Short mmCIF file of C-alpha atoms in Angstrom, two decimals:
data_model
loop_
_atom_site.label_atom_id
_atom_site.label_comp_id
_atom_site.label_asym_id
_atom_site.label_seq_id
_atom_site.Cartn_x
_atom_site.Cartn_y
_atom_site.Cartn_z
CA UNK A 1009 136.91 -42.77 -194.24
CA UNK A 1010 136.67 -43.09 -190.51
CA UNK A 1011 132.97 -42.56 -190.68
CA UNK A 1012 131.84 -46.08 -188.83
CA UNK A 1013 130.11 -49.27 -190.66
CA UNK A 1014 127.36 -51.44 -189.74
CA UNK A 1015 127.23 -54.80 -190.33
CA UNK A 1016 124.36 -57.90 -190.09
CA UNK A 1017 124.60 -59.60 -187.33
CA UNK A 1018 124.50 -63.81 -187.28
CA UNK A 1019 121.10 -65.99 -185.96
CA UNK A 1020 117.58 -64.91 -185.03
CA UNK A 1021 117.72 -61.68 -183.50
CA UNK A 1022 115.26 -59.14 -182.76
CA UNK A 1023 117.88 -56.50 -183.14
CA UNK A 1024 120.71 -57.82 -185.86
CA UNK A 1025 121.93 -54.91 -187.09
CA UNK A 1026 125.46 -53.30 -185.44
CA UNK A 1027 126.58 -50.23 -186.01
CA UNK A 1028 130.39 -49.94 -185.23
CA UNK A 1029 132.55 -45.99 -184.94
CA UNK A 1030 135.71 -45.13 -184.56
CA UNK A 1031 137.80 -47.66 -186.54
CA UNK A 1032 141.73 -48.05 -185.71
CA UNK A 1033 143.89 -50.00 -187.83
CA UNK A 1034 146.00 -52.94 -186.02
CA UNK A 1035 148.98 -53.47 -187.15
CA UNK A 1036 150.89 -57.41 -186.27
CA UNK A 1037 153.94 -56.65 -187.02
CA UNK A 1038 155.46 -60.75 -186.87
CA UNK A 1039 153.33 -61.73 -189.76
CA UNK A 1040 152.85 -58.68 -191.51
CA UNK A 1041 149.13 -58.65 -191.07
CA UNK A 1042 147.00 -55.44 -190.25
CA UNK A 1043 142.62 -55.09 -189.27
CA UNK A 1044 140.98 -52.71 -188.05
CA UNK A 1045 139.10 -52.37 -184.08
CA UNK A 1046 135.66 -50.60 -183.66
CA UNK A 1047 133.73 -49.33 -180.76
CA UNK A 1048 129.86 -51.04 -180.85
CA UNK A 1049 128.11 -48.12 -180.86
CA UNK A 1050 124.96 -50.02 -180.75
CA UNK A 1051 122.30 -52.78 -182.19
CA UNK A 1052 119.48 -51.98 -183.74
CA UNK A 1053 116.29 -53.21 -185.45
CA UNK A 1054 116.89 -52.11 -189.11
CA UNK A 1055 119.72 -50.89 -191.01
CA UNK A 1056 117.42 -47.79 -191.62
CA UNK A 1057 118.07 -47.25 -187.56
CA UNK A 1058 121.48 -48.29 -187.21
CA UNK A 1059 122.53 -45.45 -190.31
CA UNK A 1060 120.16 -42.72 -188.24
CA UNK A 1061 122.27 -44.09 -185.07
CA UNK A 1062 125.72 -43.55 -187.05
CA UNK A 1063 124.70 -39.97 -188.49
CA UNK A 1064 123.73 -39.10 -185.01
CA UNK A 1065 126.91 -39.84 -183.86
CA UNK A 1066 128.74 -38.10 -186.59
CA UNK A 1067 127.24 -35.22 -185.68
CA UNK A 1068 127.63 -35.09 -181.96
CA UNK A 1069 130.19 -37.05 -181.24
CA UNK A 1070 129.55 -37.97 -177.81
CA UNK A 1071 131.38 -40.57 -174.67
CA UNK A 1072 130.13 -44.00 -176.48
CA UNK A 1073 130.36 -45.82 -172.99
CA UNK A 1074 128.49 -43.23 -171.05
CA UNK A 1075 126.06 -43.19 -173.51
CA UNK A 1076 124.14 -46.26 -172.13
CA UNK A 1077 123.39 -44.72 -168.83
CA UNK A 1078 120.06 -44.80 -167.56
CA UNK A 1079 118.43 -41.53 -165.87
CA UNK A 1080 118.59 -43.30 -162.20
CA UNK A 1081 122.36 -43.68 -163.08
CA UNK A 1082 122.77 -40.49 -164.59
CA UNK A 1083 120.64 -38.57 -161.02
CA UNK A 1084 122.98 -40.84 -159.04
CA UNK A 1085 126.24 -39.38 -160.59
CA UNK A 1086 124.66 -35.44 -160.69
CA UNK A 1087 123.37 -35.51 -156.98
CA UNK A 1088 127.07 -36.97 -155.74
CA UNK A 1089 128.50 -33.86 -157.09
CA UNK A 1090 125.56 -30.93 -157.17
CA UNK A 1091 124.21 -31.66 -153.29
CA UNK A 1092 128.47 -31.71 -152.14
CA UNK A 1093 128.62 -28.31 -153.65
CA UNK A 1094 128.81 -25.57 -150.28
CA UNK A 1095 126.65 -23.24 -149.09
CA UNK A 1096 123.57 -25.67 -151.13
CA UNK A 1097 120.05 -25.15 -148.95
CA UNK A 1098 118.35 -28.10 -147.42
CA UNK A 1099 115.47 -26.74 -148.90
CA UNK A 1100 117.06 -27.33 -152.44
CA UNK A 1101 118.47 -30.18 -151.77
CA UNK A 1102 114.94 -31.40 -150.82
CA UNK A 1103 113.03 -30.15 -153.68
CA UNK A 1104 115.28 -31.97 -156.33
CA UNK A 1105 114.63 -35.11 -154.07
CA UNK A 1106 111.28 -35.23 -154.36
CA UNK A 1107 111.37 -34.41 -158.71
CA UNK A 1108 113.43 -37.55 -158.41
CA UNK A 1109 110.52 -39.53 -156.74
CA UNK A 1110 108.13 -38.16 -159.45
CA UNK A 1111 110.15 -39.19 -162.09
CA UNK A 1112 109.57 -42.74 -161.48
CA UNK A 1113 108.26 -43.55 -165.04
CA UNK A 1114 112.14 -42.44 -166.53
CA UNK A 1115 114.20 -44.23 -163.83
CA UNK A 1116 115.17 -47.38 -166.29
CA UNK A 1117 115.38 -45.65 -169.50
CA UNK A 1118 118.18 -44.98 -170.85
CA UNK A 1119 119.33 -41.12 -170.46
CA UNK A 1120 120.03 -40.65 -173.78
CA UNK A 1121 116.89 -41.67 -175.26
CA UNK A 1122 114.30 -40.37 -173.02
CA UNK A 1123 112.83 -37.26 -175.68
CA UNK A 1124 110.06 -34.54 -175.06
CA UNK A 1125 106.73 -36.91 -174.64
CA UNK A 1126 108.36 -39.13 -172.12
CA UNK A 1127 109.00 -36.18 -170.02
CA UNK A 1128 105.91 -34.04 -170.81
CA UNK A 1129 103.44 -37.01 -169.87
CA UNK A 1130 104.93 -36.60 -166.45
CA UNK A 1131 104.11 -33.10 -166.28
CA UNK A 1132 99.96 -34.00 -167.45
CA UNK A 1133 100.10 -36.47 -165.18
CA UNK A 1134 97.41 -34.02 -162.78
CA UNK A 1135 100.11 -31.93 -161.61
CA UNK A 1136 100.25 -28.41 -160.21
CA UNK A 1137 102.64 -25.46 -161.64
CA UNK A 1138 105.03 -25.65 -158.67
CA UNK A 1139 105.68 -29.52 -158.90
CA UNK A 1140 105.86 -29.27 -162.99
CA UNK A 1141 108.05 -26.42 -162.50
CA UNK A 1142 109.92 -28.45 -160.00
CA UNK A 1143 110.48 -31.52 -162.29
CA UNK A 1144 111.48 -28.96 -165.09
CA UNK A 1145 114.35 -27.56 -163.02
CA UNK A 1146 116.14 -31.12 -161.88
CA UNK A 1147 115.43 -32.62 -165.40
CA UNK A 1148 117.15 -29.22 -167.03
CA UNK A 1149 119.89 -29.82 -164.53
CA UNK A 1150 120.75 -33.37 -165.22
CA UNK A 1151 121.22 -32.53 -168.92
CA UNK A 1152 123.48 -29.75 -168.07
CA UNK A 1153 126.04 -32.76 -166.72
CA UNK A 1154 125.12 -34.90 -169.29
CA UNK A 1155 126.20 -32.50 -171.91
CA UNK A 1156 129.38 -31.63 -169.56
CA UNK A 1157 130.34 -34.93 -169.76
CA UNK A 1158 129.30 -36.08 -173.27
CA UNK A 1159 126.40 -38.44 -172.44
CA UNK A 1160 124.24 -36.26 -174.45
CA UNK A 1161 124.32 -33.64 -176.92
CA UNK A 1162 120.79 -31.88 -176.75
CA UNK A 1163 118.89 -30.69 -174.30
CA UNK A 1164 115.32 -31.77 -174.52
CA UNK A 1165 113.87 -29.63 -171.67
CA UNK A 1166 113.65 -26.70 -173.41
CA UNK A 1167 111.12 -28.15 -175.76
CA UNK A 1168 108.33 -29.08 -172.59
CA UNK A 1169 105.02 -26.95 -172.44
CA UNK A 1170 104.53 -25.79 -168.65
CA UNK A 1171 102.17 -22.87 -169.61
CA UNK A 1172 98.81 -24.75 -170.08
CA UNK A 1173 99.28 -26.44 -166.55
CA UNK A 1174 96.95 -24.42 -163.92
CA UNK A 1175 98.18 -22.80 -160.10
CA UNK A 1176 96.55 -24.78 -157.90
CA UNK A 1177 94.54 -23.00 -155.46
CA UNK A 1178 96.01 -22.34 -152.29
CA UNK A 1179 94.12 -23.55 -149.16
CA UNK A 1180 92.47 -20.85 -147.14
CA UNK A 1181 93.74 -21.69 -143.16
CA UNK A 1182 91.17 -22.25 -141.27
CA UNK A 1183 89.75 -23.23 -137.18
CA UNK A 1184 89.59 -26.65 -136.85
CA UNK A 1185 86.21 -27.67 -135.25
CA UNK A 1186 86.22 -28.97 -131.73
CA UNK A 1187 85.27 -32.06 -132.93
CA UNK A 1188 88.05 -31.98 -135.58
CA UNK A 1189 90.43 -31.43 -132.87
CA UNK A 1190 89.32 -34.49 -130.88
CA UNK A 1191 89.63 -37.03 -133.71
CA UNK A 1192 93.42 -35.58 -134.47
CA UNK A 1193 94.35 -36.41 -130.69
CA UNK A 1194 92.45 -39.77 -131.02
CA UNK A 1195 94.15 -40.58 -133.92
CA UNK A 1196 97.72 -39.39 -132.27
CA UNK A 1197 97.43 -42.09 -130.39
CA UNK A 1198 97.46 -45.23 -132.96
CA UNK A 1199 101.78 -44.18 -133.34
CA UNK A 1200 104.39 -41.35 -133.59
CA UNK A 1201 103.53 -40.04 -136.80
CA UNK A 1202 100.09 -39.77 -136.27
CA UNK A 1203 100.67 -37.90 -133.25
CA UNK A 1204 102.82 -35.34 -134.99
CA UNK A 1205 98.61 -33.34 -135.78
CA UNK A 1206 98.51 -33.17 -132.09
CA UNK A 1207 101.97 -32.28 -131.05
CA UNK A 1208 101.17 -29.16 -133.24
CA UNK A 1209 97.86 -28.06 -132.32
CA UNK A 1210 99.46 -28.28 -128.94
CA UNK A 1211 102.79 -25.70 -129.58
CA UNK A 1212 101.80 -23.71 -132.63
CA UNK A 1213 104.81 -24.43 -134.03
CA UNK A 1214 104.89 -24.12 -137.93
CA UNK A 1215 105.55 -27.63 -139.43
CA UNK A 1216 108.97 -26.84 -140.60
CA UNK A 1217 109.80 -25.50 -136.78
CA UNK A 1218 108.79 -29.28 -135.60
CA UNK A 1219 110.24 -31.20 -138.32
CA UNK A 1220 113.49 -29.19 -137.67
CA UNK A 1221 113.53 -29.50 -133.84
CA UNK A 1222 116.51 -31.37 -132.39
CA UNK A 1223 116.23 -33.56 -129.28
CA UNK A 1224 118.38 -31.29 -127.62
CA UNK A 1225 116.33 -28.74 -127.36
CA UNK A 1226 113.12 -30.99 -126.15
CA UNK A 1227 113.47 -29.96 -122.43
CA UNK A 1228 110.68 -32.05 -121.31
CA UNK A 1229 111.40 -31.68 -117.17
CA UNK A 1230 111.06 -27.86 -117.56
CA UNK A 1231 108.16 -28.26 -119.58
CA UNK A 1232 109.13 -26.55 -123.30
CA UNK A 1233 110.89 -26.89 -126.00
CA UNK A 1234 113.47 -24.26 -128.05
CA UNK A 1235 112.81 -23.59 -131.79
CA UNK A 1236 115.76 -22.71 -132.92
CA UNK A 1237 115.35 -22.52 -136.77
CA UNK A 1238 112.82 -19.91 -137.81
CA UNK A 1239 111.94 -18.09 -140.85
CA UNK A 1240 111.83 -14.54 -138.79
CA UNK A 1241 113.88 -13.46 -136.13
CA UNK A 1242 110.69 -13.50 -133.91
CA UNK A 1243 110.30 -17.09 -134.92
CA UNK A 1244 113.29 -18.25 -133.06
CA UNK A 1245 111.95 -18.63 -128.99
CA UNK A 1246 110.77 -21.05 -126.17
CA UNK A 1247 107.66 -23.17 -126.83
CA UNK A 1248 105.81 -24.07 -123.45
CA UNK A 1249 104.84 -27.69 -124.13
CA UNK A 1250 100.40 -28.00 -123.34
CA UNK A 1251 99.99 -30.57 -120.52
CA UNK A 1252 98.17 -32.09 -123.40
CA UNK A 1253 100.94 -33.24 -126.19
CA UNK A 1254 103.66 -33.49 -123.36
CA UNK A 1255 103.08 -37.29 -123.60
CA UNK A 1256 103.53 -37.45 -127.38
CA UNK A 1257 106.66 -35.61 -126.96
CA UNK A 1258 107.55 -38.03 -124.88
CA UNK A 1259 107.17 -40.90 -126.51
CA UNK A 1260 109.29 -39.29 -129.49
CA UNK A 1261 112.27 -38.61 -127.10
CA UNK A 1262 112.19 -42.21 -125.39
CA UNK A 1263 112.23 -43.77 -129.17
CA UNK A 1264 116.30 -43.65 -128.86
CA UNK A 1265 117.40 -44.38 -132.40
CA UNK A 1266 119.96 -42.16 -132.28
CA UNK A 1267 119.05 -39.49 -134.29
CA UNK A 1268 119.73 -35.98 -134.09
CA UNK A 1269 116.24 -34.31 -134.66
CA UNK A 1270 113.20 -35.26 -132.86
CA UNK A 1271 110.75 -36.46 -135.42
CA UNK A 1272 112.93 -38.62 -138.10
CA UNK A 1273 112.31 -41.18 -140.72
CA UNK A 1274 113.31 -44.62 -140.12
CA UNK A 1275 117.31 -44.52 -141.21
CA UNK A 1276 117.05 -41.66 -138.26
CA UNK A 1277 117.42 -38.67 -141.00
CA UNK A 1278 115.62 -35.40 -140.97
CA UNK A 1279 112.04 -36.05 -142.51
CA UNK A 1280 111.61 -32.92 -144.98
CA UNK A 1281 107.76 -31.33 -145.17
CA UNK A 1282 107.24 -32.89 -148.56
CA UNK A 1283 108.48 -36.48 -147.29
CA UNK A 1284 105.88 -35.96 -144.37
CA UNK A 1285 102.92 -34.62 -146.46
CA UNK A 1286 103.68 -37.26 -149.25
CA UNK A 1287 103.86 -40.34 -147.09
CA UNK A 1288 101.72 -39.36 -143.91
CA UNK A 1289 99.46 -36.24 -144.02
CA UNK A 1290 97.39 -37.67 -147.10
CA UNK A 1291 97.02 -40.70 -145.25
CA UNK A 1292 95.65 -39.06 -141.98
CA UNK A 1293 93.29 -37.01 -144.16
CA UNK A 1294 92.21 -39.80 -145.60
CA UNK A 1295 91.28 -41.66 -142.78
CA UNK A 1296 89.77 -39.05 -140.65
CA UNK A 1297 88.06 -37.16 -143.84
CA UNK A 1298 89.26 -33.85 -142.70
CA UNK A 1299 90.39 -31.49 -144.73
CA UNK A 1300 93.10 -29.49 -143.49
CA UNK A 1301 96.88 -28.51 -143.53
CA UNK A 1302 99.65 -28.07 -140.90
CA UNK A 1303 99.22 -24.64 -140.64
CA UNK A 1304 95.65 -25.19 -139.27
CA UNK A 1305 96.73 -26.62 -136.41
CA UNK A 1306 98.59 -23.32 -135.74
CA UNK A 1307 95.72 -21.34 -136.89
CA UNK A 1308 93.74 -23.42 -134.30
CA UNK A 1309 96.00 -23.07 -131.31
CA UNK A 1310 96.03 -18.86 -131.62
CA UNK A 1311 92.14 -19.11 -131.86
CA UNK A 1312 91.92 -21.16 -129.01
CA UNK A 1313 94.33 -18.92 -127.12
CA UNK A 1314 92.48 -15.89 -127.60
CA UNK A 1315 89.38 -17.60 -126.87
CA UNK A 1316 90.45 -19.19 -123.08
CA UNK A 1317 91.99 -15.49 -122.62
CA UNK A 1318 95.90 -15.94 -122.73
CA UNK A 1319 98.16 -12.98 -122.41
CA UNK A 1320 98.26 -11.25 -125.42
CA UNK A 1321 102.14 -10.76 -124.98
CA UNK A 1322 102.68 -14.42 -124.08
CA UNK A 1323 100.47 -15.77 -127.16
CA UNK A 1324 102.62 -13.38 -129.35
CA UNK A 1325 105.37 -14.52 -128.15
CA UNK A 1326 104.70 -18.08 -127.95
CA UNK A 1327 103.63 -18.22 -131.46
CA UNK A 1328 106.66 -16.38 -132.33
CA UNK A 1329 105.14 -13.46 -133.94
CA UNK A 1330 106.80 -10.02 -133.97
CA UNK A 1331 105.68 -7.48 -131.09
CA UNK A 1332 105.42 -4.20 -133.05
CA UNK A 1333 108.21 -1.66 -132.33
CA UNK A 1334 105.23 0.94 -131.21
CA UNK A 1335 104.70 -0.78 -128.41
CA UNK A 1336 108.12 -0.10 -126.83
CA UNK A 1337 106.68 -1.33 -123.21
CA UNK A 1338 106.52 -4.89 -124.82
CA UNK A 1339 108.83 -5.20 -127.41
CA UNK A 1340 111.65 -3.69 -125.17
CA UNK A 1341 111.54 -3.75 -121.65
CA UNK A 1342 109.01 -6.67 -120.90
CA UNK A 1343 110.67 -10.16 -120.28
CA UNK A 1344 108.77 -13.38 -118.26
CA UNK A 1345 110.15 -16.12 -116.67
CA UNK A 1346 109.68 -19.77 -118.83
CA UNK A 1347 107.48 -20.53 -116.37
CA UNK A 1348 104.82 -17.77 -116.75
CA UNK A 1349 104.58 -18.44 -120.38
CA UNK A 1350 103.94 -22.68 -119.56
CA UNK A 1351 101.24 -20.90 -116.80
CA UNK A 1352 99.77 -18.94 -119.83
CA UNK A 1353 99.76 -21.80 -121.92
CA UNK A 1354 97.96 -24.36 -119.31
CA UNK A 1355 94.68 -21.69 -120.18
CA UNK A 1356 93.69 -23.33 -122.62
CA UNK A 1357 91.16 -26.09 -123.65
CA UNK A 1358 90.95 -28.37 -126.32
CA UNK A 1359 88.67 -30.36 -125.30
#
């Protein structure tokens, strides 16, 4: 009746029983002889399992050698085609990256079996809304393909519970204490990650701006550096590099691996901010038992711009922060020389 069969399978096996779709009768037409051909749908460890595996498949017929795919296999396949797609954001492209590294626990499992608790022990694992939420969103698009293309028929995402999983609590930005300040640029010194703390505390750039800067626009004989990728328009502007970080700088420019950006991981590729605060921030944290984000370096350098009595235009500017429109003096007519805004910049003190 074309509905599939299962049969017993010979010697000691933990799984004997097969269960076999699809049959096609064979027809030898010399000696007048006919059987029929299955496809192995699968083994299993009781005929109660094998029939559930056979009803299954009668109901959603689904791609019998695609079925077998693991989730690793199945990402593989989905990132080829979604991150190829134009006009995608790094920022996307990113995010799903780093779901993929938290879904460890799923990478051998087959992509058809994984259900509901395999998932939503992931998301209890002590995680915060935005990463669960994150997970959510890649798993949800992986079984969009895999229902495209027949490696599964259901979509077990929409069964997870997000809602009982707390906002973590954002971090207040705060001055780093002089003292603070002088283990970061001791500790810039042990390498070129580590020095990344300083190299920040020293420009003000937001983390993103340094992660993002290219080596072409490092202009270390003029003294600053060009941050051309900003999230306002005031954001994009020339950096005077502090007498300070210039050598850290440095050091990043002579380490020739070819890359295009500045800072890069090790096969020379842009390092994204939740690469670096995965695999380097926690660590420096760790050591040095300070407390503190990126953005407190910035926070740090605008203090401590104020404080050694910078021009309020050139710390505006420098920070790349918007000169209201009121003052027309400033925001229209005044422009500086590079060199003014290094001078500005040499004001201040860390130390």
């Amino acid at each position: 009746n074309g509905y599939g069969t299962i049969r017993k399978l010979s010697g000691r096996r933990t799984r004997p029983y097969a269960a076999f779709v699809n049959p096609r009768r064979i027809v030898n037409d010399e000696n007048r002889t006919s059987h029929y051909h299955y496809d192995l749908l699968g083994t299993y460890s009781s005929r109660t399992l094998a029939m559930e595996a056979l009803l299954d498949y009668r109901r959603n017929s689904y791609n019998i050698a695609e079925s077998k795919l693991t989730f690793s296999e199945v990402y593989k396949r989905w990132s080829e085609m979604y991150f190829s797609l134009p006009k995608i954001a790094e920022n996307t492209v990113h995010s799903y990256q780093t779901a993929y590294r938290n879904s460890a626990p799923l990478y051998g499992m087959v992509f058809r079996e994984i259900r509901k608790p395999d998932m939503q022990r992931i998301l209890d694992d002590g995680r915060g809304r935005s990463s669960a939420i994150q997970l959510t969103t890649l798993w949800h698009q992986m079984y969009i393909y895999a229902r495209e293309y027949e490696i599964v028929a259901k979509d077990y995402t929409e069964f997870l519970e997000t809602g009982h999983i707390e906002v973590t609590t954002p971090h207040t930005h705060r001055r780093l204490t002089p003292d603070e300040v002088k283990q970061l640029f001791q500790y810039a010194e042990k390498g070129l990650f580590p020095s990344v703390y300083a190299m920040l505390i020293g420009t003000g750039c937001r983390i993103n701006e340094l992660l993002g800067l290219k080596r072409e626009n490092v202009h270390l004989d003029d003294g600053y550096i060009e941050i051309m990728a900003a999230k306002t328009k005031a954001g994009v502007r020339i950096v005077p590099i502090h007498k300070d970080v210039r050598k850290f700088f440095t050091a990043w420019m002579e380490d020739d691996s070819g890359s295009t950006y500045l800072i890069h991981g090790n096969r020379n590729n842009h390092v994204s901010y939740s690469n670096f605060r995965d695999n380097y921030l926690g660590r420096c944290k760790a050591l040095l038992g300070i407390d503190f984000t990126p953005h407190d370096c910035r926070y740090t350098l605008a203090s401590l711009m104020k404080e050694c009595k910078v021009d309020e235009f050139a710390r505006k500017k420098i920070l790349g922060h918007a000169i209201p429109s009121i003052d027309v003096t400033n925001a229209v007519y005044t422009e500086m020389p590079i060199s003014w805004f290094c001078d500005e910049m040499a004001k201040v003190q860390f130390f």
